[in-house]
Structures are given as structure tokens and as C-alpha cells.
mmCIF file of C-alpha atoms in Angstrom:
data_model
loop_
_atom_site.group_PDB
_atom_site.id
_atom_site.type_symbol
_atom_site.label_atom_id
_atom_site.label_comp_id
_atom_site.label_asym_id
_atom_site.label_seq_id
_atom_site.Cartn_x
_atom_site.Cartn_y
_atom_site.Cartn_z
ATOM 1 C CA MET U 102 74.296 102.977 81.445
ATOM 2 C CA ILE U 103 74.319 105.403 84.261
ATOM 3 C CA GLN U 104 76.907 107.998 83.145
ATOM 4 C CA SER U 105 76.760 109.756 86.468
ATOM 5 C CA LEU U 106 78.351 106.900 88.403
ATOM 6 C CA TYR U 107 82.040 106.960 88.937
ATOM 7 C CA PRO U 108 83.840 104.765 86.265
ATOM 8 C CA CYS U 109 84.629 102.044 88.756
ATOM 9 C CA PHE U 110 80.902 101.527 89.438
ATOM 10 C CA GLN U 111 79.560 101.987 85.835
ATOM 11 C CA HIS U 112 79.702 98.157 85.339
ATOM 12 C CA TRP U 113 76.668 97.902 87.622
ATOM 13 C CA SER U 114 74.471 99.432 84.899
ATOM 14 C CA GLN U 115 76.128 98.124 81.805
ATOM 15 C CA GLN U 116 73.716 95.251 81.203
ATOM 16 C CA GLY U 117 70.590 96.113 83.270
ATOM 17 C CA THR U 118 68.989 98.261 85.864
ATOM 18 C CA VAL U 119 70.523 99.100 89.236
ATOM 19 C CA TRP U 120 68.312 98.523 92.256
ATOM 20 C CA VAL U 121 68.799 99.700 95.846
ATOM 21 C CA TYR U 122 67.237 98.053 98.913
ATOM 22 C CA SER U 123 67.992 97.939 102.605
ATOM 23 C CA ASP U 124 67.093 95.913 105.843
ATOM 24 C CA PRO U 125 65.689 92.697 104.638
ATOM 25 C CA HIS U 126 66.505 91.026 107.922
ATOM 26 C CA PHE U 127 65.973 87.600 106.398
ATOM 27 C CA GLY U 128 65.232 85.085 109.289
ATOM 28 C CA ASP U 129 65.902 87.796 111.953
ATOM 29 C CA VAL U 130 62.694 87.333 113.935
ATOM 30 C CA GLU U 131 64.218 88.894 117.060
ATOM 31 C CA HIS U 132 65.082 92.276 115.672
ATOM 32 C CA ILE U 133 61.994 92.832 113.462
ATOM 33 C CA ALA U 134 59.279 91.265 115.768
ATOM 34 C CA ARG U 135 57.736 94.682 116.324
ATOM 35 C CA PHE U 136 57.108 95.194 112.648
ATOM 36 C CA SER U 137 54.321 93.672 110.666
ATOM 37 C CA ARG U 138 56.387 92.360 107.727
ATOM 38 C CA PRO U 139 55.955 89.772 104.932
ATOM 39 C CA THR U 140 57.537 86.443 105.397
ATOM 40 C CA ASP U 141 61.094 85.924 103.989
ATOM 41 C CA GLU U 142 59.656 84.109 100.973
ATOM 42 C CA GLU U 143 57.193 86.871 100.275
ATOM 43 C CA GLN U 144 59.856 89.516 100.628
ATOM 44 C CA LEU U 145 62.227 87.522 98.395
ATOM 45 C CA ALA U 146 59.458 87.179 95.731
ATOM 46 C CA MET U 147 58.843 90.987 95.814
ATOM 47 C CA ILE U 148 62.573 91.764 95.352
ATOM 48 C CA ASN U 149 62.943 89.024 92.564
ATOM 49 C CA LYS U 150 59.814 90.459 90.825
ATOM 50 C CA LYS U 151 61.782 93.689 90.212
ATOM 51 C CA VAL U 152 65.369 92.599 89.902
ATOM 52 C CA GLY U 153 66.286 90.541 86.874
ATOM 53 C CA LYS U 154 69.251 88.305 86.387
ATOM 54 C CA LYS U 155 71.391 90.940 84.622
ATOM 55 C CA ASP U 156 70.515 93.681 86.991
ATOM 56 C CA THR U 157 72.551 94.914 89.984
ATOM 57 C CA LEU U 158 70.991 94.875 93.521
ATOM 58 C CA ILE U 159 72.727 97.064 96.078
ATOM 59 C CA VAL U 160 71.641 96.095 99.628
ATOM 60 C CA LEU U 161 72.387 98.813 102.333
ATOM 61 C CA GLY U 162 72.975 96.292 105.056
ATOM 62 C CA ASP U 163 71.186 94.142 107.585
ATOM 63 C CA ILE U 164 70.894 91.036 105.427
ATOM 64 C CA GLY U 165 70.004 88.294 107.990
ATOM 65 C CA CYS U 166 69.944 84.688 106.644
ATOM 66 C CA LEU U 167 72.643 84.215 103.959
ATOM 67 C CA GLU U 168 70.721 81.192 102.426
ATOM 68 C CA THR U 169 67.764 83.403 101.606
ATOM 69 C CA ALA U 170 69.982 86.365 100.460
ATOM 70 C CA ALA U 171 71.691 84.048 98.048
ATOM 71 C CA ARG U 172 68.415 83.519 96.248
ATOM 72 C CA MET U 173 68.055 87.289 95.485
ATOM 73 C CA ARG U 174 68.563 87.689 91.765
ATOM 74 C CA GLY U 175 71.237 89.837 90.052
ATOM 75 C CA TYR U 176 74.723 90.983 90.609
ATOM 76 C CA LYS U 177 74.712 91.673 94.379
ATOM 77 C CA VAL U 178 76.529 94.439 96.109
ATOM 78 C CA LEU U 179 76.486 94.767 99.856
ATOM 79 C CA ILE U 180 77.113 97.828 102.046
ATOM 80 C CA CYS U 181 77.269 96.262 105.552
ATOM 81 C CA GLY U 182 74.857 97.423 108.213
ATOM 82 C CA ASN U 183 74.960 97.419 111.915
ATOM 83 C CA HIS U 184 73.560 93.715 112.137
ATOM 84 C CA ASP U 185 76.015 92.440 109.510
ATOM 85 C CA ALA U 186 78.914 90.475 110.881
ATOM 86 C CA GLY U 187 81.779 91.900 108.690
ATOM 87 C CA GLY U 188 82.437 91.477 105.056
ATOM 88 C CA THR U 189 84.176 88.045 104.784
ATOM 89 C CA ILE U 190 81.168 85.826 105.614
ATOM 90 C CA TYR U 191 79.084 87.373 102.842
ATOM 91 C CA ARG U 192 81.649 86.311 100.064
ATOM 92 C CA GLY U 193 80.032 83.926 97.579
ATOM 93 C CA VAL U 194 76.620 85.554 98.210
ATOM 94 C CA PHE U 195 77.677 89.103 97.271
ATOM 95 C CA GLN U 196 79.987 89.889 94.448
ATOM 96 C CA GLU U 197 81.053 93.230 95.968
ATOM 97 C CA ILE U 198 81.099 93.979 99.767
ATOM 98 C CA TYR U 199 81.819 97.373 101.408
ATOM 99 C CA THR U 200 82.062 97.770 105.096
ATOM 100 C CA GLY U 201 81.303 101.483 105.293
ATOM 101 C CA PRO U 202 79.637 104.307 103.306
ATOM 102 C CA LEU U 203 80.289 104.478 99.700
ATOM 103 C CA PHE U 204 80.382 107.425 97.290
ATOM 104 C CA ILE U 205 79.206 106.172 93.986
ATOM 105 C CA SER U 206 79.207 109.571 92.155
ATOM 106 C CA ASP U 207 80.427 113.107 93.083
ATOM 107 C CA ARG U 208 77.214 113.853 95.002
ATOM 108 C CA LEU U 209 75.629 110.456 95.872
ATOM 109 C CA LEU U 210 76.539 108.695 99.023
ATOM 110 C CA LEU U 211 75.237 105.101 99.784
ATOM 111 C CA SER U 212 75.194 104.056 103.506
ATOM 112 C CA HIS U 213 73.392 101.854 105.930
ATOM 113 C CA GLU U 214 72.609 104.722 108.415
ATOM 114 C CA ARG U 215 71.609 108.261 107.545
ATOM 115 C CA ILE U 216 74.462 110.587 107.101
ATOM 116 C CA ASN U 217 74.120 114.399 106.837
ATOM 117 C CA LEU U 218 76.477 116.054 104.585
ATOM 118 C CA PRO U 219 76.052 119.607 102.867
ATOM 119 C CA PHE U 220 77.487 118.274 99.582
ATOM 120 C CA ALA U 221 75.978 114.838 99.089
ATOM 121 C CA PHE U 222 72.546 113.118 98.549
ATOM 122 C CA ASN U 223 72.470 110.190 100.923
ATOM 123 C CA ILE U 224 70.477 107.004 99.971
ATOM 124 C CA HIS U 225 70.335 104.969 103.272
ATOM 125 C CA GLY U 226 68.330 102.400 105.227
ATOM 126 C CA HIS U 227 68.416 101.522 108.857
ATOM 127 C CA ASP U 228 65.451 103.567 109.972
ATOM 128 C CA HIS U 229 62.371 101.267 109.812
ATOM 129 C CA MET U 230 59.874 104.012 110.578
ATOM 130 C CA ARG U 231 60.792 107.239 108.819
ATOM 131 C CA GLN U 232 60.125 108.244 105.294
ATOM 132 C CA ASP U 233 62.694 110.958 104.513
ATOM 133 C CA THR U 234 61.109 114.115 103.138
ATOM 134 C CA ASP U 235 64.064 116.421 102.892
ATOM 135 C CA LEU U 236 66.056 117.268 99.762
ATOM 136 C CA MET U 237 69.172 115.395 100.843
ATOM 137 C CA HIS U 238 68.065 111.966 101.829
ATOM 138 C CA MET U 239 66.198 108.801 100.645
ATOM 139 C CA ASN U 240 65.373 106.023 103.201
ATOM 140 C CA VAL U 241 65.178 102.787 101.221
ATOM 141 C CA CYS U 242 64.572 100.519 104.336
ATOM 142 C CA SER U 243 62.402 97.690 103.263
ATOM 143 C CA ASP U 244 59.685 98.608 105.756
ATOM 144 C CA VAL U 245 59.468 102.176 104.417
ATOM 145 C CA ILE U 246 59.372 101.401 100.681
ATOM 146 C CA GLY U 247 56.966 98.532 100.851
ATOM 147 C CA TYR U 248 59.520 95.797 100.190
ATOM 148 C CA GLN U 249 59.959 97.109 96.599
ATOM 149 C CA PRO U 250 63.586 97.899 95.581
ATOM 150 C CA VAL U 251 64.168 101.368 94.320
ATOM 151 C CA ASN U 252 65.276 101.886 90.702
ATOM 152 C CA LEU U 253 68.595 103.907 90.818
ATOM 153 C CA ASN U 254 68.332 104.575 87.073
ATOM 154 C CA GLN U 255 65.042 106.382 87.631
ATOM 155 C CA PHE U 256 66.364 108.099 90.700
ATOM 156 C CA PHE U 257 69.215 109.725 88.677
ATOM 157 C CA LYS U 258 66.629 110.800 85.989
ATOM 158 C CA SER U 259 64.222 112.239 88.515
ATOM 159 C CA GLY U 260 66.358 115.236 89.220
ATOM 160 C CA ARG U 261 66.355 114.722 93.085
ATOM 161 C CA MET U 262 70.137 115.706 93.250
ATOM 162 C CA ALA U 263 69.781 118.904 91.185
ATOM 163 C CA ARG U 264 69.827 121.056 94.318
ATOM 164 C CA VAL U 265 72.720 119.316 95.918
ATOM 165 C CA PRO U 266 75.956 121.355 95.489
ATOM 166 C CA SER U 267 79.113 119.638 94.627
ATOM 167 C CA ILE U 268 81.978 119.617 97.192
ATOM 168 C CA HIS U 269 83.995 121.603 94.476
ATOM 169 C CA ARG U 270 81.408 124.239 94.262
ATOM 170 C CA ILE U 271 81.193 124.528 98.123
ATOM 171 C CA THR U 272 85.064 124.725 98.426
ATOM 172 C CA ILE U 273 85.155 127.495 95.846
ATOM 173 C CA ASN U 274 82.448 129.495 97.434
ATOM 174 C CA GLN U 275 84.091 129.230 100.878
ATOM 175 C CA ALA U 276 87.428 130.273 99.457
ATOM 176 C CA THR U 277 85.869 133.134 97.725
ATOM 177 C CA THR U 278 84.101 134.354 100.858
ATOM 178 C CA ARG U 279 87.290 134.063 102.965
ATOM 179 C CA ALA U 280 89.207 136.040 100.299
ATOM 180 C CA SER U 281 86.541 138.833 100.353
ATOM 181 C CA ARG U 282 86.798 139.086 104.179
ATOM 182 C CA ARG U 283 90.603 139.610 104.207
ATOM 183 C CA PRO U 284 91.663 143.276 104.646
ATOM 184 C CA LYS U 285 92.988 144.733 101.407
ATOM 185 C CA ARG U 286 96.768 145.154 101.219
ATOM 186 C CA LYS U 287 98.098 148.598 100.733
ATOM 187 C CA ASP U 288 101.061 148.600 98.463
#
């Protein structure tokens, strides 16, 4: 189990591995025509080769064809992207649906598009071309990660969030700095 997850999300890791993936665009030929991609069936096979029936697959948006998405293995969680048509049509395919960014631990934010925050590591998709190389982001867009879902369990163990300060530490540091700048009272 991933202890770092907020308690309301720990059920994702109780029975298996948690995987993160973005932008499959199943059947969405118009929006992905400029990319050389595997077929939907090939992409689905690559996902299902990693994700087991008891695993959790978090998709960070831009699903495309629901019939193909329904064939992805695991307990499925969707964070809607800019090409997704709102949460209600995905019921029955995804067990959990979120229409915006989601903090799943005190310093980890999942979102479709890249978000810059000084107190959170952001796992995102959306950008089909850029591999994030900074200390605060990971792009899991299918085109960038070679159509292989990213293992969230291993991500937590990797230490990539070690340098991300918590919002609590930032707040305390700012309050301390402000207090040190105030003129001293003469009693």
C-alpha cells in the first residue's frame, strides 16, 4: 500500500499497483494525426501488458473512444482532460471521475495540463512533445512515455519528491521571514 497517499485514495493501492497514463486519444484520428502512434489495439495491448485486473489505472485525460477505454484493465480513475466531454458520460467505464486537478498526497498533484506550484510535484499529460526534466513535473502523456503506463508505487520510492517543500513548511518560512522584518517594539 502507498502510505503517502491521502487516506481517501489509499484504496487504489490496497490490492495492486497504481499506474498513471495520459492522452490515449483512442479513435481520435483528427487530433493525433500529426503524431506517429501505435493503433488503438496496439496501445491498449501495451497498457494491459502492465496493468493487471487488481491494479489501479489513473488516466489524466483525453480518453477518446469509450468502447476501447472500457477494455483497459484495472480499477479505472479519470481526471478529465481538455478533449473529454465532462464526467457523466464516463460513468460505467471509470470507477472514479474527477473534472479537475487532484491532490492525492500533501505534495503530489495529478492534472491533465501542467501546473506550476512551488509546493507540489505535478504529474500531468497534455503535452505530446515535451519530456519534463525539471524537479517539479513529470509528463506521462502517452507519446512521451512510449505508451507504457508509469508505476506510481515506484515513483514514490524513487525520491523524486524529496526536494519539494510542503505547503506547511513554505507557510512557516514566510511567516518567520515576515516576523523578522517587522520593527521591534519598544516597551
